[in-house]
Short mmCIF file of C-alpha atoms and ligand atoms in Angstrom, two decimals:
data_model
loop_
_atom_site.label_atom_id
_atom_site.label_comp_id
_atom_site.label_asym_id
_atom_site.label_seq_id
_atom_site.Cartn_x
_atom_site.Cartn_y
_atom_site.Cartn_z
CA ALA S 1 -1.26 5.40 -73.12
CA SER S 2 -2.36 6.27 -69.68
CA ASN S 3 -4.16 3.36 -69.06
CA GLU S 4 -2.35 0.05 -69.25
CA PHE S 5 -5.56 -1.65 -70.10
CA CYS S 6 -5.71 0.67 -73.02
CA ASP S 7 -2.48 -0.07 -74.65
CA ALA S 8 -3.78 -1.53 -77.97
CA THR S 9 -6.28 -0.04 -80.11
CA PHE S 10 -8.40 -3.21 -80.47
CA VAL S 11 -9.11 -3.50 -76.88
CA TYR S 12 -12.52 -2.66 -75.36
CA GLY S 13 -11.40 -2.12 -71.83
CA ASP S 14 -13.58 -2.48 -68.72
CA SER S 15 -11.91 -0.19 -66.60
CA GLY S 16 -10.71 2.79 -67.86
CA CYS S 17 -11.63 2.78 -71.64
CA ASN S 18 -15.49 3.22 -70.74
CA ILE S 19 -16.36 1.21 -73.94
CA PRO S 20 -18.77 -1.54 -72.66
CA PRO S 21 -17.59 -4.81 -73.89
CA SER S 22 -20.02 -6.36 -76.55
CA VAL S 23 -21.39 -9.08 -74.51
CA SER S 24 -24.15 -11.45 -75.77
CA SER S 25 -25.13 -14.14 -73.25
CA LYS S 26 -27.36 -16.19 -75.77
CA ILE S 27 -25.96 -17.03 -79.33
CA LEU S 28 -27.10 -19.61 -81.97
CA ILE S 29 -24.59 -20.92 -84.45
CA LYS S 30 -26.59 -22.24 -87.53
CA GLY S 31 -25.90 -24.28 -90.39
CA GLY S 32 -22.33 -25.31 -89.94
CA THR S 33 -20.75 -28.62 -89.43
CA VAL S 34 -19.78 -29.42 -85.86
CA VAL S 35 -16.29 -31.26 -85.29
CA ASN S 36 -15.43 -33.04 -82.30
CA ALA S 37 -12.45 -35.43 -81.96
CA HIS S 38 -14.48 -38.41 -82.49
CA HIS S 39 -17.45 -37.14 -84.79
CA LYS S 40 -18.43 -34.70 -87.09
CA GLU S 41 -22.11 -33.92 -87.88
CA ALA S 42 -24.41 -31.04 -89.48
CA ALA S 43 -25.97 -29.43 -86.50
CA ASP S 44 -26.52 -26.01 -84.66
CA VAL S 45 -25.18 -24.92 -81.60
CA TYR S 46 -26.95 -22.91 -78.72
CA ILE S 47 -25.14 -21.08 -76.15
CA GLU S 48 -26.51 -19.48 -72.90
CA ASP S 49 -24.54 -17.71 -70.11
CA GLY S 50 -21.00 -19.22 -71.29
CA ILE S 51 -22.06 -22.75 -71.66
CA ILE S 52 -23.16 -24.95 -74.74
CA VAL S 53 -26.87 -25.97 -73.96
CA ALA S 54 -27.72 -27.60 -77.16
CA VAL S 55 -25.87 -29.22 -80.32
CA GLN S 56 -28.67 -30.61 -82.86
CA PRO S 57 -30.04 -29.85 -86.08
CA ASN S 58 -32.72 -26.97 -86.70
CA ILE S 59 -32.56 -25.31 -83.19
CA LYS S 60 -35.25 -22.42 -83.32
CA VAL S 61 -34.87 -19.56 -81.30
CA GLY S 62 -36.66 -16.17 -80.88
CA ASP S 63 -35.90 -12.90 -82.66
CA ASP S 64 -33.85 -11.49 -79.60
CA ILE S 65 -31.21 -13.92 -80.07
CA ARG S 66 -27.85 -13.28 -81.69
CA VAL S 67 -27.65 -15.70 -84.65
CA ILE S 68 -24.15 -16.51 -86.37
CA ASP S 69 -24.55 -18.24 -89.89
CA ALA S 70 -21.89 -20.91 -90.27
CA THR S 71 -23.10 -22.64 -93.30
CA GLY S 72 -20.05 -24.31 -95.37
CA LYS S 73 -17.99 -23.68 -92.04
CA PHE S 74 -16.70 -25.84 -89.54
CA ILE S 75 -17.85 -25.30 -85.75
CA MET S 76 -15.04 -26.61 -83.50
CA PRO S 77 -13.40 -26.61 -79.90
CA GLY S 78 -11.57 -23.43 -79.26
CA GLY S 79 -7.63 -24.46 -79.56
CA ILE S 80 -5.93 -25.34 -76.17
CA ASP S 81 -1.99 -24.24 -76.18
CA PRO S 82 -0.17 -26.74 -73.73
CA HIS S 83 2.77 -24.64 -73.69
CA THR S 84 3.15 -20.92 -73.33
CA HIS S 85 5.56 -18.47 -71.54
CA LEU S 86 3.80 -15.25 -71.05
CA ALA S 87 5.53 -12.23 -68.99
CA MET S 88 8.44 -14.91 -68.24
CA GLU S 89 11.49 -13.83 -66.49
CA PHE S 90 14.24 -15.54 -68.70
CA MET S 91 17.78 -14.93 -69.76
CA GLY S 92 18.23 -11.36 -68.16
CA SER S 93 14.88 -10.40 -69.92
CA GLU S 94 11.24 -10.81 -69.54
CA THR S 95 9.01 -11.77 -72.37
CA ILE S 96 7.42 -8.92 -74.00
CA ASP S 97 3.80 -10.68 -74.40
CA ASP S 98 2.09 -10.72 -71.32
CA PHE S 99 -1.18 -12.54 -70.18
CA PHE S 100 -3.21 -9.91 -71.81
CA SER S 101 -1.49 -9.30 -74.96
CA GLY S 102 -0.78 -13.02 -75.66
CA GLN S 103 -4.04 -14.10 -74.78
CA ALA S 104 -5.69 -11.28 -77.21
CA ALA S 105 -3.45 -12.48 -79.80
CA ALA S 106 -4.25 -16.01 -79.24
CA LEU S 107 -8.04 -15.34 -79.16
CA ALA S 108 -7.62 -13.70 -82.92
CA GLY S 109 -5.93 -17.02 -83.99
CA GLY S 110 -8.83 -19.38 -82.64
CA THR S 111 -6.97 -20.42 -79.09
CA THR S 112 -9.46 -19.95 -76.22
CA MET S 113 -7.35 -21.59 -73.40
CA HIS S 114 -3.53 -21.86 -72.87
CA ILE S 115 -1.65 -23.53 -70.07
CA ASP S 116 1.42 -21.24 -68.80
CA PHE S 117 4.39 -22.18 -66.70
CA VAL S 118 4.70 -20.75 -63.61
CA ILE S 119 8.44 -20.36 -62.55
CA PRO S 120 9.57 -20.72 -59.01
CA VAL S 121 11.01 -17.55 -57.30
CA ASN S 122 14.33 -18.62 -55.82
CA GLY S 123 13.15 -22.15 -55.96
CA SER S 124 10.13 -21.42 -53.94
CA LEU S 125 6.62 -22.74 -55.75
CA SER S 126 4.63 -20.65 -53.35
CA ALA S 127 6.38 -17.64 -54.11
CA GLY S 128 6.29 -18.57 -57.80
CA TYR S 129 2.38 -19.28 -57.65
CA LYS S 130 1.82 -15.55 -55.89
CA ALA S 131 3.72 -13.91 -58.51
CA TYR S 132 1.93 -15.78 -61.41
CA VAL S 133 -1.48 -15.07 -60.02
CA GLU S 134 -0.36 -11.39 -59.92
CA LYS S 135 0.74 -11.81 -63.44
CA ALA S 136 -2.42 -13.43 -64.77
CA LYS S 137 -4.97 -10.79 -63.13
CA ARG S 138 -5.36 -8.99 -66.68
CA SER S 139 -6.44 -12.24 -68.38
CA CYS S 140 -8.72 -12.18 -71.25
CA MET S 141 -8.71 -15.69 -71.88
CA ASP S 142 -9.19 -18.83 -69.47
CA TYR S 143 -6.02 -20.28 -68.54
CA GLY S 144 -4.05 -22.92 -66.48
CA PHE S 145 -0.80 -23.31 -64.82
CA HIS S 146 1.99 -25.98 -65.05
CA MET S 147 4.81 -25.55 -62.53
CA ALA S 148 8.53 -25.79 -63.05
CA ILE S 149 10.77 -27.57 -60.26
CA THR S 150 14.14 -25.87 -60.21
CA LYS S 151 15.21 -27.33 -56.84
CA TRP S 152 14.77 -30.05 -54.35
CA ASP S 153 13.93 -29.86 -50.45
CA GLU S 154 11.44 -30.71 -47.96
CA THR S 155 9.45 -27.50 -48.59
CA VAL S 156 9.39 -28.15 -52.50
CA SER S 157 8.10 -31.48 -51.77
CA GLU S 158 5.50 -30.07 -49.31
CA ASP S 159 4.51 -27.18 -51.94
CA MET S 160 4.12 -29.88 -54.69
CA GLU S 161 1.33 -31.18 -52.67
CA ILE S 162 -0.48 -27.92 -51.90
CA MET S 163 -0.08 -26.82 -55.69
CA VAL S 164 -2.04 -30.12 -56.44
CA LYS S 165 -4.58 -30.31 -53.70
CA GLU S 166 -5.22 -26.60 -53.22
CA LYS S 167 -4.37 -24.47 -56.43
CA GLY S 168 -5.40 -26.64 -59.17
CA ILE S 169 -2.10 -27.77 -60.86
CA ASN S 170 -1.59 -31.08 -62.11
CA SER S 171 1.74 -31.09 -63.87
CA PHE S 172 5.37 -30.06 -63.02
CA LYS S 173 8.20 -29.59 -65.39
CA PHE S 174 11.85 -30.40 -65.02
CA PHE S 175 14.37 -28.76 -67.31
CA LEU S 176 17.22 -31.07 -68.17
CA ALA S 177 18.91 -28.00 -69.96
CA TYR S 178 19.63 -24.37 -68.86
CA LYS S 179 22.72 -25.27 -66.82
CA GLY S 180 23.43 -22.94 -64.06
CA SER S 181 19.77 -21.58 -63.95
CA PHE S 182 16.75 -24.14 -64.32
CA MET S 183 18.59 -27.07 -64.88
CA VAL S 184 18.03 -30.17 -62.66
CA ASN S 185 20.20 -33.33 -62.12
CA ASP S 186 19.25 -37.04 -62.43
CA GLU S 187 18.86 -37.10 -58.64
CA LEU S 188 16.41 -34.24 -58.52
CA LEU S 189 14.40 -35.72 -61.36
CA MET S 190 13.97 -38.97 -59.73
CA GLU S 191 12.67 -37.20 -56.59
CA GLY S 192 10.48 -35.10 -58.77
CA LEU S 193 8.91 -38.21 -60.56
CA LYS S 194 8.30 -40.13 -57.36
CA LYS S 195 6.47 -37.26 -55.96
CA CYS S 196 4.72 -36.67 -59.30
CA LYS S 197 3.52 -40.17 -59.31
CA SER S 198 2.03 -40.10 -55.60
CA LEU S 199 0.15 -36.80 -56.10
CA GLY S 200 -1.44 -38.13 -59.36
CA ALA S 201 0.53 -35.10 -61.25
CA LEU S 202 2.13 -35.22 -64.58
CA ALA S 203 5.84 -34.96 -64.88
CA MET S 204 6.97 -32.87 -67.78
CA VAL S 205 10.54 -32.56 -69.53
CA HIS S 206 12.51 -30.15 -71.29
CA ALA S 207 14.70 -32.74 -72.72
CA GLU S 208 18.24 -31.43 -73.85
CA ASN S 209 21.46 -32.95 -71.86
CA GLY S 210 22.31 -29.38 -70.37
CA ASP S 211 26.07 -30.52 -69.57
CA ALA S 212 26.53 -31.41 -72.95
CA VAL S 213 24.85 -28.08 -74.29
CA PHE S 214 27.31 -26.47 -72.31
CA GLU S 215 30.19 -28.13 -73.60
CA GLY S 216 28.81 -27.72 -77.16
CA GLN S 217 28.65 -23.89 -76.47
CA LYS S 218 32.23 -23.64 -75.37
CA ARG S 219 33.30 -25.44 -78.54
CA MET S 220 31.47 -23.01 -80.81
CA ILE S 221 32.81 -20.05 -79.20
CA GLU S 222 36.29 -21.61 -79.31
CA LEU S 223 35.92 -21.89 -82.82
CA GLY S 224 34.77 -18.51 -83.07
CA ILE S 225 31.09 -19.22 -84.04
CA THR S 226 29.35 -16.46 -82.00
CA GLY S 227 26.42 -15.86 -84.59
CA PRO S 228 22.83 -17.51 -84.25
CA GLU S 229 23.99 -20.73 -86.28
CA GLY S 230 26.11 -21.42 -83.01
CA HIS S 231 22.98 -21.70 -81.11
CA ALA S 232 21.94 -24.73 -83.44
CA LEU S 233 25.46 -26.07 -83.66
CA SER S 234 25.98 -26.22 -79.87
CA ARG S 235 22.99 -28.47 -79.23
CA PRO S 236 22.66 -30.83 -81.93
CA PRO S 237 19.74 -33.54 -82.17
CA VAL S 238 21.80 -36.48 -80.56
CA LEU S 239 21.55 -34.23 -77.01
CA GLU S 240 17.67 -33.93 -77.23
CA GLY S 241 17.62 -37.75 -78.00
CA GLU S 242 19.78 -38.44 -75.07
CA ALA S 243 17.98 -36.39 -72.62
CA THR S 244 14.64 -37.72 -74.11
CA ALA S 245 15.71 -41.37 -73.94
CA ARG S 246 17.04 -40.79 -70.23
CA ALA S 247 13.79 -38.94 -69.09
CA ILE S 248 11.59 -41.81 -70.47
CA ARG S 249 13.84 -44.59 -69.04
CA LEU S 250 13.78 -43.03 -65.57
CA ALA S 251 9.93 -42.49 -65.82
CA GLY S 252 9.74 -46.01 -66.62
CA PHE S 253 11.53 -47.14 -63.69
CA VAL S 254 9.26 -45.07 -61.23
CA ASN S 255 6.41 -46.13 -63.58
CA THR S 256 4.64 -42.67 -63.90
CA PRO S 257 3.49 -40.83 -66.94
CA LEU S 258 5.80 -38.56 -68.70
CA TYR S 259 5.14 -35.57 -71.13
CA VAL S 260 7.97 -34.41 -73.19
CA VAL S 261 7.79 -30.83 -74.25
CA HIS S 262 8.73 -29.46 -77.52
CA VAL S 263 9.85 -32.51 -79.51
CA MET S 264 12.08 -30.77 -82.13
CA SER S 265 13.87 -33.84 -83.54
CA ILE S 266 13.65 -37.38 -85.32
CA ASP S 267 15.86 -38.45 -82.31
CA ALA S 268 13.56 -37.37 -79.80
CA MET S 269 10.52 -38.35 -81.48
CA GLU S 270 11.93 -42.11 -82.25
CA GLU S 271 12.56 -42.45 -78.35
CA ILE S 272 9.12 -41.69 -77.75
CA ALA S 273 7.53 -43.85 -80.40
CA ARG S 274 9.63 -46.71 -79.15
CA ALA S 275 8.64 -46.23 -75.58
CA ARG S 276 4.91 -46.15 -76.44
CA LYS S 277 5.19 -49.14 -78.61
CA SER S 278 6.49 -51.11 -75.45
CA GLY S 279 3.23 -49.84 -73.50
CA GLN S 280 4.83 -46.80 -71.62
CA ARG S 281 2.78 -43.94 -70.89
CA VAL S 282 4.62 -41.16 -72.68
CA ILE S 283 3.18 -38.24 -74.34
CA GLY S 284 5.33 -36.00 -77.11
CA GLU S 285 4.30 -32.65 -77.77
CA PRO S 286 5.75 -31.07 -81.08
CA VAL S 287 5.38 -27.35 -81.13
CA VAL S 288 4.33 -25.19 -84.59
CA SER S 289 7.81 -23.73 -85.31
CA GLY S 290 9.33 -27.33 -84.94
CA LEU S 291 6.90 -28.49 -87.47
CA VAL S 292 6.87 -26.00 -90.01
CA LEU S 293 10.24 -24.06 -90.02
CA ASN S 294 13.71 -25.23 -90.49
CA ASP S 295 17.24 -24.08 -89.44
CA SER S 296 18.48 -22.46 -92.52
CA VAL S 297 17.11 -19.26 -91.17
CA LEU S 298 19.98 -19.62 -88.56
CA TRP S 299 22.69 -19.03 -91.09
CA ASP S 300 21.11 -15.87 -92.32
CA PRO S 301 23.88 -12.98 -92.65
CA ASP S 302 21.75 -10.50 -90.89
CA PHE S 303 21.86 -11.26 -87.23
CA HIS S 304 18.53 -9.82 -86.31
CA PHE S 305 16.67 -11.73 -88.59
CA ALA S 306 18.49 -15.22 -87.64
CA ALA S 307 18.19 -14.14 -84.05
CA ARG S 308 14.58 -14.43 -84.04
CA TYR S 309 14.53 -18.04 -84.88
CA VAL S 310 16.78 -18.94 -81.71
CA MET S 311 14.80 -20.99 -79.33
CA SER S 312 15.85 -24.35 -77.45
CA PRO S 313 15.79 -27.05 -78.39
CA PRO S 314 16.80 -25.56 -81.93
CA ILE S 315 14.82 -25.51 -84.96
CA ARG S 316 16.15 -28.34 -86.98
CA ALA S 317 17.46 -29.27 -90.57
CA PRO S 318 14.28 -29.56 -92.77
CA GLY S 319 13.92 -33.26 -92.53
CA HIS S 320 12.96 -33.11 -88.84
CA GLY S 321 9.85 -31.14 -89.28
CA THR S 322 8.26 -33.28 -91.99
CA ALA S 323 9.05 -36.32 -89.82
CA LEU S 324 7.36 -34.61 -86.89
CA GLN S 325 4.44 -33.92 -89.12
CA GLY S 326 4.04 -37.46 -90.01
CA ALA S 327 4.43 -38.69 -86.50
CA LEU S 328 1.68 -36.24 -85.57
CA ALA S 329 -0.40 -37.68 -88.41
CA THR S 330 -0.01 -41.36 -87.28
CA GLY S 331 -0.58 -40.69 -83.76
CA LEU S 332 3.06 -41.38 -82.47
CA LEU S 333 2.95 -37.77 -81.32
CA GLN S 334 -0.27 -36.56 -79.42
CA LEU S 335 -0.89 -32.83 -79.51
CA VAL S 336 0.47 -29.62 -80.70
CA GLY S 337 1.99 -26.60 -78.54
CA THR S 338 3.68 -23.63 -79.28
CA ASP S 339 6.44 -22.78 -76.54
CA HIS S 340 5.28 -18.97 -77.24
CA CYS S 341 8.09 -16.96 -75.73
CA THR S 342 8.49 -13.75 -77.36
CA PHE S 343 11.33 -11.17 -77.14
CA ASN S 344 11.29 -8.10 -79.34
CA SER S 345 14.27 -7.17 -81.61
CA THR S 346 15.93 -4.91 -78.82
CA GLN S 347 16.00 -7.79 -76.52
CA LYS S 348 17.32 -10.61 -79.15
CA ALA S 349 20.04 -8.03 -79.91
CA LEU S 350 21.39 -8.59 -76.27
CA GLY S 351 22.95 -11.47 -78.00
CA ILE S 352 25.18 -9.63 -80.75
CA GLY S 353 28.31 -11.19 -80.59
CA ASP S 354 27.57 -14.20 -78.60
CA PHE S 355 24.63 -16.50 -79.28
CA ARG S 356 24.42 -17.63 -75.68
CA LYS S 357 23.00 -14.46 -74.41
CA ILE S 358 20.18 -14.33 -77.31
CA PRO S 359 17.06 -14.56 -75.20
CA ASN S 360 15.57 -18.04 -76.35
CA GLY S 361 12.05 -18.21 -78.01
CA VAL S 362 9.75 -17.86 -80.58
CA ASN S 363 5.81 -16.70 -81.18
CA GLY S 364 3.14 -19.16 -82.09
CA MET S 365 -0.09 -18.46 -79.99
CA GLU S 366 -1.84 -16.54 -82.79
CA GLU S 367 -0.74 -18.63 -85.67
CA ARG S 368 -0.97 -22.27 -84.39
CA MET S 369 -4.47 -23.15 -85.32
CA HIS S 370 -3.95 -21.53 -88.72
CA LEU S 371 -0.65 -23.08 -89.37
CA VAL S 372 -1.85 -26.55 -88.38
CA TRP S 373 -4.73 -26.48 -90.36
CA ASP S 374 -2.79 -25.23 -93.56
CA THR S 375 -0.06 -27.88 -92.99
CA MET S 376 -1.91 -30.82 -91.61
CA VAL S 377 -5.47 -30.73 -92.92
CA ALA S 378 -5.43 -28.41 -96.08
CA SER S 379 -2.46 -30.53 -97.17
CA GLY S 380 -4.43 -33.77 -96.84
CA GLN S 381 -2.55 -35.43 -94.16
CA ILE S 382 -5.13 -35.61 -91.31
CA SER S 383 -8.91 -35.36 -91.19
CA VAL S 384 -11.00 -32.38 -89.33
CA THR S 385 -11.74 -34.47 -86.55
CA ASP S 386 -7.76 -35.24 -86.11
CA TYR S 387 -7.46 -31.61 -85.97
CA VAL S 388 -9.66 -31.16 -83.29
CA ARG S 389 -7.84 -33.79 -81.48
CA ILE S 390 -4.27 -32.68 -81.81
CA THR S 391 -5.10 -28.63 -81.14
CA SER S 392 -7.64 -28.95 -78.24
CA THR S 393 -9.20 -32.33 -76.94
CA GLU S 394 -6.40 -34.36 -76.38
CA CYS S 395 -4.85 -31.52 -74.37
CA ALA S 396 -8.02 -31.25 -72.29
CA ARG S 397 -7.84 -34.97 -71.74
CA ILE S 398 -4.25 -34.91 -70.84
CA PHE S 399 -4.91 -32.41 -68.27
CA ASN S 400 -8.06 -33.66 -66.98
CA ILE S 401 -10.52 -30.96 -68.03
CA TYR S 402 -12.41 -32.79 -70.84
CA PRO S 403 -15.02 -32.41 -71.28
CA ARG S 404 -15.45 -29.08 -69.72
CA LYS S 405 -12.74 -27.86 -72.40
CA GLY S 406 -11.83 -29.63 -75.76
CA ALA S 407 -15.45 -30.16 -77.03
CA VAL S 408 -18.56 -28.88 -78.37
CA LEU S 409 -20.81 -31.02 -76.39
CA LEU S 410 -23.95 -30.14 -74.05
CA GLY S 411 -22.37 -28.49 -70.96
CA SER S 412 -19.07 -28.06 -72.12
CA ASP S 413 -17.66 -24.32 -72.01
CA ALA S 414 -18.57 -22.16 -74.98
CA ASP S 415 -15.34 -21.87 -76.36
CA ILE S 416 -15.79 -22.26 -80.04
CA ILE S 417 -14.41 -21.28 -83.35
CA ILE S 418 -15.64 -21.07 -86.61
CA LEU S 419 -13.49 -21.74 -89.24
CA ASN S 420 -13.85 -21.38 -92.85
CA PRO S 421 -11.81 -23.65 -95.10
CA ASN S 422 -12.37 -21.73 -98.23
CA SER S 423 -10.95 -18.47 -97.18
CA SER S 424 -7.38 -17.75 -96.54
CA PHE S 425 -4.82 -16.15 -93.94
CA GLU S 426 -1.70 -14.34 -93.79
CA ILE S 427 0.58 -13.83 -91.44
CA SER S 428 2.56 -10.45 -90.82
CA SER S 429 4.06 -8.51 -87.68
CA LYS S 430 2.15 -5.64 -89.24
CA SER S 431 -1.33 -7.18 -88.50
CA HIS S 432 -0.55 -9.50 -85.66
CA HIS S 433 -2.05 -8.87 -82.44
CA TYR S 434 1.33 -9.17 -80.27
CA ARG S 435 3.34 -6.62 -78.64
CA THR S 436 6.69 -8.06 -80.16
CA ASP S 437 7.73 -6.52 -83.06
CA THR S 438 8.63 -9.32 -85.27
CA ASN S 439 6.87 -12.71 -86.47
CA VAL S 440 8.90 -15.92 -87.26
CA TYR S 441 6.19 -16.69 -89.87
CA GLU S 442 6.28 -13.56 -91.52
CA GLY S 443 4.91 -13.51 -94.86
CA TRP S 444 3.18 -17.15 -94.63
CA ARG S 445 -0.15 -17.39 -96.58
CA GLY S 446 -2.18 -20.45 -96.42
CA LYS S 447 -5.66 -22.01 -96.40
CA GLY S 448 -8.39 -21.89 -93.85
CA LYS S 449 -9.39 -18.97 -91.78
CA VAL S 450 -10.91 -18.84 -88.16
CA GLU S 451 -13.70 -16.19 -88.58
CA VAL S 452 -15.27 -16.30 -85.43
CA THR S 453 -13.75 -17.18 -81.88
CA ILE S 454 -16.23 -17.56 -79.02
CA ALA S 455 -14.45 -17.67 -75.58
CA GLY S 456 -16.48 -18.22 -72.29
CA GLY S 457 -19.91 -17.40 -74.47
CA ARG S 458 -18.49 -13.93 -75.52
CA ILE S 459 -17.87 -13.35 -79.23
CA VAL S 460 -14.14 -12.10 -79.09
CA TRP S 461 -13.26 -12.25 -82.65
CA GLU S 462 -15.33 -11.42 -85.79
CA ASN S 463 -14.94 -9.51 -88.99
CA ASP S 464 -11.19 -9.23 -88.11
CA GLU S 465 -12.02 -7.42 -84.93
CA LEU S 466 -11.02 -8.17 -81.38
CA LYS S 467 -13.16 -7.34 -78.61
CA VAL S 468 -11.51 -8.52 -75.38
CA VAL S 469 -11.72 -7.55 -71.65
CA PRO S 470 -9.00 -7.78 -69.35
CA GLY S 471 -10.06 -9.80 -66.28
CA ALA S 472 -12.60 -11.71 -68.34
CA GLY S 473 -10.37 -14.86 -68.45
CA LYS S 474 -10.74 -17.57 -65.83
CA TYR S 475 -8.42 -19.54 -64.01
CA ILE S 476 -8.86 -23.28 -64.80
CA GLU S 477 -8.13 -25.64 -61.95
CA MET S 478 -6.99 -29.06 -63.24
CA PRO S 479 -7.61 -32.23 -60.99
CA PRO S 480 -4.96 -34.73 -60.55
CA PHE S 481 -5.22 -38.41 -61.72
CA SER S 482 -6.03 -37.85 -65.45
CA TYR S 483 -6.47 -40.86 -67.75
CA LEU S 484 -2.81 -41.44 -68.17
CA PHE S 485 -2.74 -42.67 -64.50
CA ASP S 486 -5.52 -45.04 -64.94
CA GLY S 487 -4.27 -48.77 -64.22
CA ILE S 488 -0.78 -47.85 -62.74
CA ASP S 489 -1.64 -49.10 -59.24
CA LYS S 490 -2.45 -52.49 -61.02
CA GLU S 491 1.01 -52.51 -62.82
CA ASP S 492 2.75 -51.70 -59.66
CA ALA S 493 1.19 -54.29 -57.84
CA LYS S 494 2.00 -56.79 -60.34
CA TYR S 495 5.75 -55.87 -60.26
CA LEU S 496 5.53 -55.88 -56.46
CA SER S 497 4.06 -59.39 -56.17
CA SER S 498 7.02 -60.48 -58.90
CA LEU S 499 9.83 -59.34 -56.49
CA ARG S 500 8.14 -60.94 -53.45
CA ALA S 501 7.72 -64.08 -55.07
CA PRO S 502 10.15 -66.45 -53.03
CA VAL S 503 13.24 -67.67 -54.60
CA LYS S 504 14.24 -71.18 -53.62
CA ARG S 505 17.46 -71.26 -53.17
CA SER S 506 20.20 -73.39 -51.56
CA THR S 507 23.04 -72.26 -49.33
CA THR S 508 24.76 -75.75 -49.04
O1 LIG L 1 13.43 -21.46 -76.44
C1 LIG L 1 12.51 -21.72 -75.52
N1 LIG L 1 11.98 -22.92 -75.53
N2 LIG L 1 12.42 -20.75 -74.87
C2 LIG L 1 11.27 -20.87 -73.63
C3 LIG L 1 11.83 -21.93 -72.38
C4 LIG L 1 11.71 -23.17 -72.91
O2 LIG L 1 12.94 -23.82 -72.82
O3 LIG L 1 10.75 -23.63 -72.79
ZN1 LIG L 2 11.71 -25.72 -72.83
ZN1 LIG L 3 19.33 -6.58 -89.21
ZN1 LIG L 4 8.62 -23.56 -73.07
#
């Protein structure tokens, strides 16, 4: 295609394709069941100029208003994906889905906002931020940023403050794995945790012991295990459990909230559950791949097939996914992400003969809402209100943008999906909307289908057709001091006064 905005047939671009986007500023959704995290009710929803202006039964409007019939269907907040990597440079490659193609696919699957990880450039946060502002220019869906911290000095510390106070970032991620690239040591993690606490920013961790993973990789190569199964064997659950426990204990020592990304194992999940039981502020995020897939695929004799499933931490043996589902259903884990990070077959082939060179990552942005519905709601494990909580509302609360996002309420952004529980979906790389050429959920059929997606008040997905506009997505600033910080000052004061209580001591 001569114009990059026209690189997919489903796109109605605003600069080059000359097809006007179909924008309806006033929409009425009639006859459905409105579902929020705490309540569901039969009601209509009326939208004007991108905002929900009424939620009540029997709303009457004039003939000029677009009306969508939602009889027998659920009207819910659009999904928010807390964990994506679009256009990320990683392991000598760049992820094939960028802010436009990844977001377009997400909209087709009922997700209306995502939070992507800004990667610093040579450790510089400001350079990383600038690069990501550029990458995100063609966004067709609302997005926010987390930021990774990969080195420590005075400039990084000052830049963290600028990011929080001026750039709308309220979370920072520390990689305890990827030795030699993103990995940080405990000293840096401690500095970062202290800084996060002072700024009211949420510390996030990729929890695997990177030094031990390095050792595990050497062990596999020495044994002659060079294929994708070597990836899983080199970084077993115990290394995820160790790093999760360590990060939790250090966050507890600093007394600041912690968010553990991509919880893939029972080992990590149990550390989170134990900490939460003791009252510690810890959030656990399983991702769709970890919930619904298992590691058998990594032993497939076809390298190309097996390599699709290589991600870190690895997809685990069968019992882990079902345990993570149970933990999600009972509230031990709080929300679902994807860690969407796609590489095509050519990129994955970089690791033929050495699993350490397979770019890590799987797809999920487009499938998350359907797979969570199918696996958790259609199966009977959770209610529809819980579905809204774990796919949208809890994310909005944690990142402090609720109820603007994560709710179908008066005044919320008009990010809405209409899901038909009696319809069905099927996943295939032939019909998905990514740029990547494979899909780790290929052939999956399930119950429930997102029939309509409304993002920022625009109908972007309807009748299996996408109508997205590059540049229509807004950057969502996320303010610091979410609910996770409530009461921390009181806890600290109590701790300090206990230290300062005079010790009656004799010296004779
Ligand atoms: O394999 C993965 N997870 N790729 C993305 C980077 C990360 O660790 O989140
Ligand atoms: Zn990670
Ligand atoms: Zn092959
Ligand atoms: Zn990730």
